[in-house]
Coordinates of C-alpha atoms and ligand atoms in Angstrom, one line a residue:
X1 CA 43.9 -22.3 -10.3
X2 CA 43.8 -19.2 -7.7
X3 CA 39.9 -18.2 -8.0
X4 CA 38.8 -14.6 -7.2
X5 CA 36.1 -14.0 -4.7
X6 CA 33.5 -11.8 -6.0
X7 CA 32.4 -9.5 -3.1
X8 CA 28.7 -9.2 -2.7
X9 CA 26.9 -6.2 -1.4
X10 CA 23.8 -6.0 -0.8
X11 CA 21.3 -3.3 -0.9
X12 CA 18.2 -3.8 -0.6
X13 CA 17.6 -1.9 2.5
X14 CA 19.0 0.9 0.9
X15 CA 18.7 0.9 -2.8
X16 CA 15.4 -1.5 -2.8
X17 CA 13.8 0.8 -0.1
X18 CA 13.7 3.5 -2.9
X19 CA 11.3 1.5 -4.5
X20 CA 8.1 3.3 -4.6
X21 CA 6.3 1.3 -1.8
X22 CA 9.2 -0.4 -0.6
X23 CA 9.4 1.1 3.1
X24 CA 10.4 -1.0 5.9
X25 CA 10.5 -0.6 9.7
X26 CA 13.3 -1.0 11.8
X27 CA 11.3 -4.8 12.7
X28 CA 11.2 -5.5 9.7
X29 CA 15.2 -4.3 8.5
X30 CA 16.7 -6.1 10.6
X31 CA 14.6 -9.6 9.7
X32 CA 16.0 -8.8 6.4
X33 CA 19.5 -8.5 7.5
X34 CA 19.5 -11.7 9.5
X35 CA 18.6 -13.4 5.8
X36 CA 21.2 -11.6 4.5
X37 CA 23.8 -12.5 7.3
X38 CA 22.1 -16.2 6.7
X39 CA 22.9 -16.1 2.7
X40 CA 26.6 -15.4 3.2
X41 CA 26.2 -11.7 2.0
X42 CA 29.4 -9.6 2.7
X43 CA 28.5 -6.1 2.9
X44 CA 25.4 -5.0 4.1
X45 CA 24.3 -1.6 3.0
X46 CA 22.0 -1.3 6.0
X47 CA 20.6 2.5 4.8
X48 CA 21.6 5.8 4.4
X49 CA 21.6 7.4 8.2
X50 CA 21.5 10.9 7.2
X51 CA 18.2 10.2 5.5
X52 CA 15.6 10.1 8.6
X53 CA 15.8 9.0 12.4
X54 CA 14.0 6.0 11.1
X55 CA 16.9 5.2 8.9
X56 CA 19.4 6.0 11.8
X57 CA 17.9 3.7 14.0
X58 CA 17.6 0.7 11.6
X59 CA 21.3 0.7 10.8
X60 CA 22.0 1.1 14.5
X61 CA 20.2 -1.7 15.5
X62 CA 21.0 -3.8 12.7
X63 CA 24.9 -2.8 13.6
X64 CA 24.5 -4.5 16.9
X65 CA 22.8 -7.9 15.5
X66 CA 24.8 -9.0 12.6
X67 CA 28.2 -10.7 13.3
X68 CA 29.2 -12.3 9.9
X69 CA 28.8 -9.1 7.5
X70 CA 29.9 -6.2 7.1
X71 CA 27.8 -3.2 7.9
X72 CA 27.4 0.1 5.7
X73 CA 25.5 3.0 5.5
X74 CA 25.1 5.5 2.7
X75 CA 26.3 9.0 3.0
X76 CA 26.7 12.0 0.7
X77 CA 30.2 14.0 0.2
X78 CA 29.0 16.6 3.1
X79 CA 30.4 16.5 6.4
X80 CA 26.8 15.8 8.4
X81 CA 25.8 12.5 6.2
X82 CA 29.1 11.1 6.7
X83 CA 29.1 11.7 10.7
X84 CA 25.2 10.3 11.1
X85 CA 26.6 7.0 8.9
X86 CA 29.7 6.7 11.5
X87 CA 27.9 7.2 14.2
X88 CA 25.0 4.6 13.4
X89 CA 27.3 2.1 12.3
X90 CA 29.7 2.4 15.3
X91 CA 29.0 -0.6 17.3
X92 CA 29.0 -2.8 14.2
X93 CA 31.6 -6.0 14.2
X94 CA 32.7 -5.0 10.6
X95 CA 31.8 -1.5 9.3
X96 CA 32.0 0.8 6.3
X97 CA 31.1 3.7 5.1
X98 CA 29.9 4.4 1.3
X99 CA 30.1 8.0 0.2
X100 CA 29.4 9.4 -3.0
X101 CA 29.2 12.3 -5.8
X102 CA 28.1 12.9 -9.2
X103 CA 31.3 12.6 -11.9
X104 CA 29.0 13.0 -15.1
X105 CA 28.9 16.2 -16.5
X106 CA 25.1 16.5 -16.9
X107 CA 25.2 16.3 -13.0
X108 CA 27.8 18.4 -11.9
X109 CA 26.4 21.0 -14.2
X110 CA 23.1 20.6 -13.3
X111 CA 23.0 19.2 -10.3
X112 CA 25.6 20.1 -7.8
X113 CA 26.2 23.1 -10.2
X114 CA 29.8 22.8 -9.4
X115 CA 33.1 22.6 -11.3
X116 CA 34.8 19.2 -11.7
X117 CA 37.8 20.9 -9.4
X118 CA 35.0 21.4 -6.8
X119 CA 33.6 18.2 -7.4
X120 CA 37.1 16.5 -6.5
X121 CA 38.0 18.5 -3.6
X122 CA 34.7 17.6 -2.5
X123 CA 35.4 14.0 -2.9
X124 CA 38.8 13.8 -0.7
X125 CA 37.4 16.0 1.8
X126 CA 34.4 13.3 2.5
X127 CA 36.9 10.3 1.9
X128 CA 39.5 11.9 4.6
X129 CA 36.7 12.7 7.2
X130 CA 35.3 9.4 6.8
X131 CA 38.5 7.9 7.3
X132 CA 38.3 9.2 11.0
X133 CA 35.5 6.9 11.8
X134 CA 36.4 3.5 9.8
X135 CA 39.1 2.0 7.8
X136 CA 37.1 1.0 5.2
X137 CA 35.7 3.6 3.0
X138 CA 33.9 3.2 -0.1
X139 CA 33.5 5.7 -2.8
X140 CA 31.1 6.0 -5.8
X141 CA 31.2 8.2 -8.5
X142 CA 27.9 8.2 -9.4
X143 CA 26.5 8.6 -12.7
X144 CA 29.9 6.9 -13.5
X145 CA 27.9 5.4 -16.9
X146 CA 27.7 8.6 -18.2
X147 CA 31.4 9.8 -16.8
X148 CA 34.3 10.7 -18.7
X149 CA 36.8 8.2 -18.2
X150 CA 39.6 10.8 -17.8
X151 CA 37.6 12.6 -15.6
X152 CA 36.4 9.1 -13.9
X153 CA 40.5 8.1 -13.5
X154 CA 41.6 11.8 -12.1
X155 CA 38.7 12.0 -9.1
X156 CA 39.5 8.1 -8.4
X157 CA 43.7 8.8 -8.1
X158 CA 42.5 11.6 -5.9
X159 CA 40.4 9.5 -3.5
X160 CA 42.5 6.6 -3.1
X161 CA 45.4 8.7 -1.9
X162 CA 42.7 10.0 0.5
X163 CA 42.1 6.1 1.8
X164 CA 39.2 5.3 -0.4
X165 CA 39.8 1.1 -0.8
X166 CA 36.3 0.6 -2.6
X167 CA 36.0 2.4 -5.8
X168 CA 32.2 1.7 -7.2
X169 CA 30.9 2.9 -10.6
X170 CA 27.2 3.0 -10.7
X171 CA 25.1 3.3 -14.5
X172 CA 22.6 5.2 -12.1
X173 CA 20.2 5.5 -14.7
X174 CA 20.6 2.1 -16.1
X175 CA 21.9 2.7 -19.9
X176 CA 24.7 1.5 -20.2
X177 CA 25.4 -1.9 -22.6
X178 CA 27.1 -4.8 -21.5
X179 CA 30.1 -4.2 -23.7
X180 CA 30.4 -0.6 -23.0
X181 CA 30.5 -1.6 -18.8
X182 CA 33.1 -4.2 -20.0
X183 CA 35.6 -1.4 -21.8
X184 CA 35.3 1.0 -18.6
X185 CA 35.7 -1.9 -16.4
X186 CA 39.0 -3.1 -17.9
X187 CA 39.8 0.6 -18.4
X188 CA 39.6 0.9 -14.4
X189 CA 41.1 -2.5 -13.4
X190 CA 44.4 -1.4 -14.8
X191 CA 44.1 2.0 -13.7
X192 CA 44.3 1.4 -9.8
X193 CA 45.5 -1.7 -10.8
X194 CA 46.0 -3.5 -6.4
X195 CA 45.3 -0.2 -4.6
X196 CA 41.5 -0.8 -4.6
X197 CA 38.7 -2.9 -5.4
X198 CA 36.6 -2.4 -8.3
X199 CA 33.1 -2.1 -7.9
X200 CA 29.9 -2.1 -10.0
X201 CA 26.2 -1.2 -9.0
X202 CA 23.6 -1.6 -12.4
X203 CA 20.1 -0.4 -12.6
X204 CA 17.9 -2.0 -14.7
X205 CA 16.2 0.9 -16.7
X206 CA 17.1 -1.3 -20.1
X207 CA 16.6 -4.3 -18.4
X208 CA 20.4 -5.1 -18.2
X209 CA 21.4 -4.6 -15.0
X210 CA 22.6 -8.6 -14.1
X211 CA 24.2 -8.5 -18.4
X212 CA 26.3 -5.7 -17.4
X213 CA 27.3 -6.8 -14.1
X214 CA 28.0 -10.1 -15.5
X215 CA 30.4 -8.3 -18.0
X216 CA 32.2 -6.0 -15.5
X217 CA 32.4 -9.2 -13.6
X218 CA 34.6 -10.6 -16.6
X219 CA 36.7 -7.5 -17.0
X220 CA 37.8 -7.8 -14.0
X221 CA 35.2 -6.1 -11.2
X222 CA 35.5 -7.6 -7.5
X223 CA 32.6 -6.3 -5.8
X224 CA 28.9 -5.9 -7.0
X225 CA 26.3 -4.4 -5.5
X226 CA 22.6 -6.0 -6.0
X227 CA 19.2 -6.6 -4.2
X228 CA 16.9 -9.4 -3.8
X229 CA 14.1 -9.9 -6.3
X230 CA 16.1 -7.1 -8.1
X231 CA 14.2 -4.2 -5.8
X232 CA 16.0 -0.7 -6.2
X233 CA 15.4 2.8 -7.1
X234 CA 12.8 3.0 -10.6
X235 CA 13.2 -0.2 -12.4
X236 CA 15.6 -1.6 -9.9
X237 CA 19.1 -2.8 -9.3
X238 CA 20.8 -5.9 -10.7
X239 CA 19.3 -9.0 -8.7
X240 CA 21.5 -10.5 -6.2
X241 CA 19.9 -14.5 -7.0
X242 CA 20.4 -13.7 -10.7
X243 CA 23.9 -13.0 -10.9
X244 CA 24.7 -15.6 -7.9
X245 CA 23.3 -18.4 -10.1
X246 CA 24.6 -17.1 -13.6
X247 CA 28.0 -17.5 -11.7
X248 CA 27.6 -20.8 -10.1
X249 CA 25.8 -22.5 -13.4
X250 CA 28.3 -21.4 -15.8
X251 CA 31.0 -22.2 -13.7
X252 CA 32.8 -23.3 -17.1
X253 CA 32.5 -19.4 -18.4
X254 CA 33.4 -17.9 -15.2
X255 CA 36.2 -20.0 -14.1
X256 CA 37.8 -17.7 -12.1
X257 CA 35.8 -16.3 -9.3
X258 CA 33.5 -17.7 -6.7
X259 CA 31.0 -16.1 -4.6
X260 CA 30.6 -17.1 -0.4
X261 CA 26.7 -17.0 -1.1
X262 CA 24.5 -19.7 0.5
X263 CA 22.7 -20.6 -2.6
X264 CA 19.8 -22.1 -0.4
X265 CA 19.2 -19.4 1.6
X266 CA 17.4 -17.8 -1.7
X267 CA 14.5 -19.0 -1.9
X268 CA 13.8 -18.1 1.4
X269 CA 15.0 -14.1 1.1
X270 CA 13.1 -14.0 -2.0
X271 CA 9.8 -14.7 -0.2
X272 CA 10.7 -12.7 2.9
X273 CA 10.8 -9.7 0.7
X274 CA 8.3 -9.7 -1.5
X275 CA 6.3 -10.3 1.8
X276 CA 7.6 -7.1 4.0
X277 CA 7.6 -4.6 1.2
X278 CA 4.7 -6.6 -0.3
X279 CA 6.3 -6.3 -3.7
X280 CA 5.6 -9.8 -5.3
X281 CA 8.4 -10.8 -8.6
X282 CA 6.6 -11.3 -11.4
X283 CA 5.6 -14.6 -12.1
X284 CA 8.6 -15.5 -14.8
X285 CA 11.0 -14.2 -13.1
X286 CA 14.3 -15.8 -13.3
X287 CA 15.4 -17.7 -10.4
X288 CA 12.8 -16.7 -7.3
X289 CA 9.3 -16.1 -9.9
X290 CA 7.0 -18.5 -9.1
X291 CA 7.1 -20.2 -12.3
X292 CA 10.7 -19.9 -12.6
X293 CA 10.9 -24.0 -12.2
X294 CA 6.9 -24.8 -13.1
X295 CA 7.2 -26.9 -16.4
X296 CA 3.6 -26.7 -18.3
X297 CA 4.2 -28.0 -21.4
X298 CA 3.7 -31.9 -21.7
X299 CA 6.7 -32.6 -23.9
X300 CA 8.8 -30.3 -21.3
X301 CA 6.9 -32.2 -18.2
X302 CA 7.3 -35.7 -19.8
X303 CA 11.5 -35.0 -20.3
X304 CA 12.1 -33.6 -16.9
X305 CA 10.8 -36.7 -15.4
X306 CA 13.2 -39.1 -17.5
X307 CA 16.3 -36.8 -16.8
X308 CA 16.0 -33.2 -14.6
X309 CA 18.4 -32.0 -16.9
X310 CA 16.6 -32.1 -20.4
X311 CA 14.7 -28.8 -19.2
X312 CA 16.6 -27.4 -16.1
X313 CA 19.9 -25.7 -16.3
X314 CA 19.5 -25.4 -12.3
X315 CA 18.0 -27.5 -9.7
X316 CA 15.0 -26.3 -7.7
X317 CA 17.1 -27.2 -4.2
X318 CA 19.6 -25.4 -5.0
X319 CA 18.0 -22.1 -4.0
X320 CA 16.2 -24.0 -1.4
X321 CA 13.0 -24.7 -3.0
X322 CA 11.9 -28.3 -1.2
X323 CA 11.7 -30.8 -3.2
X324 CA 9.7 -33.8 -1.4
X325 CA 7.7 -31.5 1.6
X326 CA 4.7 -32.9 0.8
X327 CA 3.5 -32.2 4.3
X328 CA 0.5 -30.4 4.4
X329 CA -0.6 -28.7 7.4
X330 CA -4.3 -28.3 9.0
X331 CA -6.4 -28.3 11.8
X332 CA -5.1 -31.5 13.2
X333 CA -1.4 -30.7 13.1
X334 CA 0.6 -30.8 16.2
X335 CA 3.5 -28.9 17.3
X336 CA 5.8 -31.2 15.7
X337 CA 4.5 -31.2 12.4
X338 CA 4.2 -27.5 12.5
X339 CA 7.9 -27.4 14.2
X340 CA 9.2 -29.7 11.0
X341 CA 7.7 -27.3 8.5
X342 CA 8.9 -24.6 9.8
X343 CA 12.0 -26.1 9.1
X344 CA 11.6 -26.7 5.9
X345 CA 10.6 -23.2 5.2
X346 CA 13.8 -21.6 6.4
X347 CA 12.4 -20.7 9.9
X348 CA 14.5 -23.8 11.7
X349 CA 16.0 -20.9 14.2
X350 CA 13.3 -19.9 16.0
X351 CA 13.1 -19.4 20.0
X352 CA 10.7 -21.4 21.8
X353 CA 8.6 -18.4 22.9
X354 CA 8.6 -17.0 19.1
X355 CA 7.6 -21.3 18.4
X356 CA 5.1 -21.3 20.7
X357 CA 3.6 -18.0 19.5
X358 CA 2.9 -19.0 15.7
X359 CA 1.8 -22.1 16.7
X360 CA -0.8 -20.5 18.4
X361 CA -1.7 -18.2 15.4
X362 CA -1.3 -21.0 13.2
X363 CA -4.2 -22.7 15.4
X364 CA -6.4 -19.8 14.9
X365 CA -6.0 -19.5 11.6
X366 CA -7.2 -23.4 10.9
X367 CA -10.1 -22.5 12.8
X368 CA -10.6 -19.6 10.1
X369 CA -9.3 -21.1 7.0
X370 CA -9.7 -24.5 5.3
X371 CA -6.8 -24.7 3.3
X372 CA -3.5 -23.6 5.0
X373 CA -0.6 -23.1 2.2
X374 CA 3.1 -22.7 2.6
X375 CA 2.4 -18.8 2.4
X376 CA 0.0 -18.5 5.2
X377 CA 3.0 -20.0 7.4
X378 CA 5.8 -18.1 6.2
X379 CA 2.9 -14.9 6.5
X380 CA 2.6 -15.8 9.9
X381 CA 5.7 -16.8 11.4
X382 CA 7.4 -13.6 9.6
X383 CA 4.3 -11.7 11.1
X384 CA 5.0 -12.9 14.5
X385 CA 8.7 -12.7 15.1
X386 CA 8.2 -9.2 13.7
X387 CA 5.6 -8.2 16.2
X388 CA 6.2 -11.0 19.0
X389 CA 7.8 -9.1 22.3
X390 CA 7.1 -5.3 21.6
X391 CA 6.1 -2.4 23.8
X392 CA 2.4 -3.3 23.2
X393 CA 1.0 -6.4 21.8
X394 CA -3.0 -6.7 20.4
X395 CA -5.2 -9.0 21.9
X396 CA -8.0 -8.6 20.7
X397 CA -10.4 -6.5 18.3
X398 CA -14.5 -6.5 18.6
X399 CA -16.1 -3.8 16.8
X400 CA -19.9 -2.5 17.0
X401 CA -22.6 -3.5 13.8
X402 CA -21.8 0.3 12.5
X403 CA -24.6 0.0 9.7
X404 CA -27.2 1.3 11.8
X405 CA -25.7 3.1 15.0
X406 CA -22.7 4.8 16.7
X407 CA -19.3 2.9 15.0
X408 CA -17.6 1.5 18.1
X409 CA -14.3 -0.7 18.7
X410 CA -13.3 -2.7 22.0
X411 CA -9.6 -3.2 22.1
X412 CA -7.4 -5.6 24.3
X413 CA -3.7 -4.8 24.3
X414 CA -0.7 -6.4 26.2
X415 CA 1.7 -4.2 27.8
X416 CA 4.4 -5.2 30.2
X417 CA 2.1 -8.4 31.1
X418 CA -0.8 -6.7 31.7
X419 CA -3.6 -6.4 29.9
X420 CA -5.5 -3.2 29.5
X421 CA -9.0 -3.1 27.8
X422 CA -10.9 0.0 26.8
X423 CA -13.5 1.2 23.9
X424 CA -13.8 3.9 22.3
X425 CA -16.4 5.6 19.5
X426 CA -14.8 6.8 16.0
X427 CA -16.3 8.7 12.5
X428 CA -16.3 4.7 11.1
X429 CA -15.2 1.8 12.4
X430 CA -11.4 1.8 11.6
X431 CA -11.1 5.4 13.4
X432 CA -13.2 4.2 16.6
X433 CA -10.2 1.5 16.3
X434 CA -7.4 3.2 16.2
X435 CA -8.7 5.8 18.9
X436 CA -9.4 3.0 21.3
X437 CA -5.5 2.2 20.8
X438 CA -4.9 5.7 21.6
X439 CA -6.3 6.5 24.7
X440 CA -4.9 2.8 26.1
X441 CA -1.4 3.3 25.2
X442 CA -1.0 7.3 25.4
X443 CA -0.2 8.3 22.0
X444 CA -2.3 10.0 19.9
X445 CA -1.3 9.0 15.6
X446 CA -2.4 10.6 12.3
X447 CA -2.9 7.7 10.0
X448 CA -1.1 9.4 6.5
X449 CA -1.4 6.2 4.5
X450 CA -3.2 3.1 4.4
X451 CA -3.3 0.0 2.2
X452 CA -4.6 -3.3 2.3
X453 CA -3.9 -6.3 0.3
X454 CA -4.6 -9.7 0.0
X455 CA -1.1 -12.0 0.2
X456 CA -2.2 -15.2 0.1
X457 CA -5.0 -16.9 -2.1
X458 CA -8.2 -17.9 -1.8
X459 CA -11.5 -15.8 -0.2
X460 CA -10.4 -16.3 2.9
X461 CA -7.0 -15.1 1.7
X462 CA -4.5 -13.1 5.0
X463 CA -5.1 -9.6 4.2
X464 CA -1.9 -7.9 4.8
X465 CA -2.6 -3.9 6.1
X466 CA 0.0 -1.0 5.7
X467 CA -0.4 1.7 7.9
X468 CA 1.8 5.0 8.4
X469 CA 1.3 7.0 11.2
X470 CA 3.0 10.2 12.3
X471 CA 2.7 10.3 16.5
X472 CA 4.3 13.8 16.4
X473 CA 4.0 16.7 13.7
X474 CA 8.2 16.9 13.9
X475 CA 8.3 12.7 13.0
X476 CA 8.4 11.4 9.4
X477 CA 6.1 8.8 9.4
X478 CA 6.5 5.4 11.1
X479 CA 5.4 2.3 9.3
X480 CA 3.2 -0.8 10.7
X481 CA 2.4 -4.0 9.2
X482 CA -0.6 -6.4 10.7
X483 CA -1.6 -9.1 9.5
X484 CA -4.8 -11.2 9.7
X485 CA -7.8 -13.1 7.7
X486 CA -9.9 -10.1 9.5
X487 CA -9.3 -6.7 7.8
X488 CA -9.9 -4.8 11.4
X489 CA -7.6 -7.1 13.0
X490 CA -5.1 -6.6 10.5
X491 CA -5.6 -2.8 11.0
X492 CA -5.2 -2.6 14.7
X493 CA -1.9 -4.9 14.4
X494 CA -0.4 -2.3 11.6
X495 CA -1.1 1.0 13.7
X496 CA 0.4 -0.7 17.0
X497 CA 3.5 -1.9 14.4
X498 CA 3.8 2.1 13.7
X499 CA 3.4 2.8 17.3
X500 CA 6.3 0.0 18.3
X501 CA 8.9 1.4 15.8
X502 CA 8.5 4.8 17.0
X503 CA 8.8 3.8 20.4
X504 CA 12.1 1.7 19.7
X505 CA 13.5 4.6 17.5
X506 CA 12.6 7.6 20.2
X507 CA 14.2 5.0 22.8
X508 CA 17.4 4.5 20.5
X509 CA 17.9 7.9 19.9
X510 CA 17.6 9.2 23.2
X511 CA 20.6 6.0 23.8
X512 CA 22.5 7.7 21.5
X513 CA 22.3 11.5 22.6
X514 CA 23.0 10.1 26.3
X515 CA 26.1 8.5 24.9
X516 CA 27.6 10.9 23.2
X517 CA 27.2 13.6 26.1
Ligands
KIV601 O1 22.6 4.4 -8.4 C1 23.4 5.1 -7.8 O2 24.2 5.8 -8.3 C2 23.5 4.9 -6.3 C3 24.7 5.4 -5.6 C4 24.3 6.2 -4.4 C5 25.6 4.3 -5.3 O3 22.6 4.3 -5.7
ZN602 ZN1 21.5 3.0 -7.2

């Protein structure tokens, strides 16, 4: 039997990043894409360019890395979104470009306070413009769960004689039921019958985003859009792992269709997730929660032993949890134990100066910390690719007792090979920081947020910091990540994070403006 692939977008850098706390750097983005390129994930929706520099430059630069997916940015049905996506997708291998408008009536009314003729003319408009910078246009009608179908089947003729060859229908507010996404699906199928693809993009506000994706899946949908861990806008999108696994373990329900996804690889994308944006899946969450293959009960523990299959509809290695890496590292490890875990964790592909780095780290950390876990490696190496080879590099942190005098910090930053030390004094420690990193490096920040948490266990658990930092009143904020078992450390790493991504985005848009003069 002919089996239908089942397109996979992903978009967690776009969708995901609207979850509150979610933000990413440009570092950090495109780490995430290389998973995704890793997993076997088709389309990319690397951001929505119109949105901030920040988001211009991450889809730029992700554009150049990835090779084996497609790459797409977000852009609303007016003429400057589209042009920021095509231009920030331009040097991609594949590309698209994903426009949208609101087809409910609640939000035309309300919202774009515009009549449905409007609404449509809208729609080819942005279609035919972005048809002058790729061939491959998507177009969502978004609200499409609370669309009329008549409407829904008028805008959508409209748009594919315009060159739309995507044609997704988002429940944007998640309330839709399964067998309600089923009927539209079918409804849609054998409207445009081969002159697009069908497309279907769930949130979860009922907690059915994967059911109904499942059951457009069945009616005949070709693409779906999802994120890891299930990140996205309020209570989140469907979760790519979740429907990738429904598929593959009930094979015998859906017969017909296949996805290209690397099941392995997800395990590992999970965890580099909940790590950047530091939003952890619940423990019981299917698939990637850490108790998603723990067995507690005794009768449950004693059957899995006889026969895996008593208890587990899915095998652990499937999504590349390791089964027998028993190895545990610690202060006596060498290189090539530390090279072999690494391995095992998903981080096999690393250069030898990135290697040679989180060795190093990983050495300083056993001086710091008894037990090293799985966690604090995959913390680490993450930590270090991100930050390994960028405008300026820290050192070094040593900070004054500020209990009884003048809070002071000595800072040692790398910069082009050399190494600059200075000091300055601050209104508390972290401020005396932070200045010190100013007057070395020549940019003066505003720190607008700042979090810190622990993200791995124990007391001498690797604090992970968030910092945002605005180095000009005209700049949205940029964001840093530092990590470190020592809080200030941790804090100096995040600022000069912010610092780097505002340096690579200043540099890439200046790239840009010199190219298209
Ligand atoms: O939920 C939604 O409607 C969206 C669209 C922009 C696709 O995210
Ligand atoms: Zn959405």
């Amino acid at each position: 039997m002919n089996k239908n692939k089942i397109i996979i977008f992903d978009t967690t850098l776009r969708d995901g990043e609207q979850s509150p706390g979610a933000s990413m750097n440009t570092a950090e983005k495109i780490q995430i894409a290389q998973q995704l390129e890793k997993l076997r994930v088709d389309v990319i929706e690397a951001g929505f360019a119109a949105a901030s520099p920040g988001d211009f430059d991450a889809i730029s630069q992700i554009a150049k890395t990835i090779q084996n997916s497609k790459i797409c940015s977000l852009a609303r049905a007016v003429e400057n979104d589209i042009k920021a996506a095509g231009e920030a997708i331009a040097s991609a291998k594949m590309r698209r470009i994903h426009t949208f408008i609101a087809t409910s009536p609640i939000h035309m009314q309300y919202k774009l306070k515009m009549t449905p003729d409007q609404v449509i003319k809208k729609a080819i408009e942005a279609v035919q413009y972005a048809k002058t910078f790729v061939d491959d246009v998507e177009f969502s009608l978004e609200d499409a769960g609370r669309s009329e179908i008549s409407f829904m089947k008028e805008i959508t003729q409209a748009v594919i004689e315009a060159g739309a060859t995507t044609i997704n229908l988002p429940d944007t507010v998640g309330y839709r039921l399964p067998h309600e996404i089923k009927a539209m699906v079918e409804q849609m199928v054998a409207f445009v019958k081969d002159d697009a693809i069908i497309s279907l993009h769930n949130h979860n506000d009922l907690g059915l985003g994967v059911a109904n994706t499942l059951a457009g899946i069945e009616a005949g949908a070709r693409q779906v859009e999802c994120t890891i861990n299930g990140l996205g806008e309020r209570a989140g999108n469907a979760a790519m792992e979740e429907i990738v696994m429904t598929l593959k373990t009930r094979q015998d329900v859906f017969k017909d269709v296949y996805t290209d996804i690397n099941t392995k690889e997800i395990i590992t994308a999970s965890k580099m997730v909940a790590n950047i944006t530091g939003i952890e899946p619940q423990p019981n969450k299917a698939i990637v929660g850490k108790n998603a293959f723990a067995h507690e009960s005794g009768i449950h523990q004693d059957g899995v032993l006889k026969h895996q299959e008593t208890y587990e509809i899915m095998k652990p290695e499937d999504i590349g949890i390791e089964k027998n890496n028993s190895i545990v590292l610690g202060k006596h490890s060498g290189r090539a134990a530390f090279k072999d875990k690494l391995k095992h964790l998903g981080f096999g592909d690393l250069i030898e100066e990135e290697l040679q780095a989180a060795f190093d780290r990983f050495k300083m950390l056993c001086d710091k910390k008894k037990d090293i876990a799985d966690d604090d490696i995959r913390m680490i190496v993450a930590d270090e690719k991100l930050n390994h080879n960028k405008t300026y590099e820290i050192i070094a942190v040593q900070i004054s007792d500020c209990s009884n005098g003048v809070p002071s910090a000595v800072v040692q930053i790398k910069h082009k090979d050399e190494i600059i030390t200075d000091a300055a004094i601050g209104n508390g420690t972290m401020d005396a920081i932070f200045k010190t990193i100013d007057r070395i490096t020549g940019y003066e920040g505003t720190l607008v947020d700042y979090t810190v948490k622990a993200v791995t266990e124990g007391k001498d658990a690797l604090g992970k910091v968030t910092a945002k930092v605005t180095f000009n009143d005209d700049n949205p904020p940029m964001i840093g990540h530092g990590l470190s078992v020592d809080t200030m450390v941790a804090s100096a790493r995040a600022y000069i994070g912010a610092l780097n991504s505002y340096l690579s985005m200043k540099d890439m848009l200046n790239k840009t403006k010199q190219h298209q003069v």
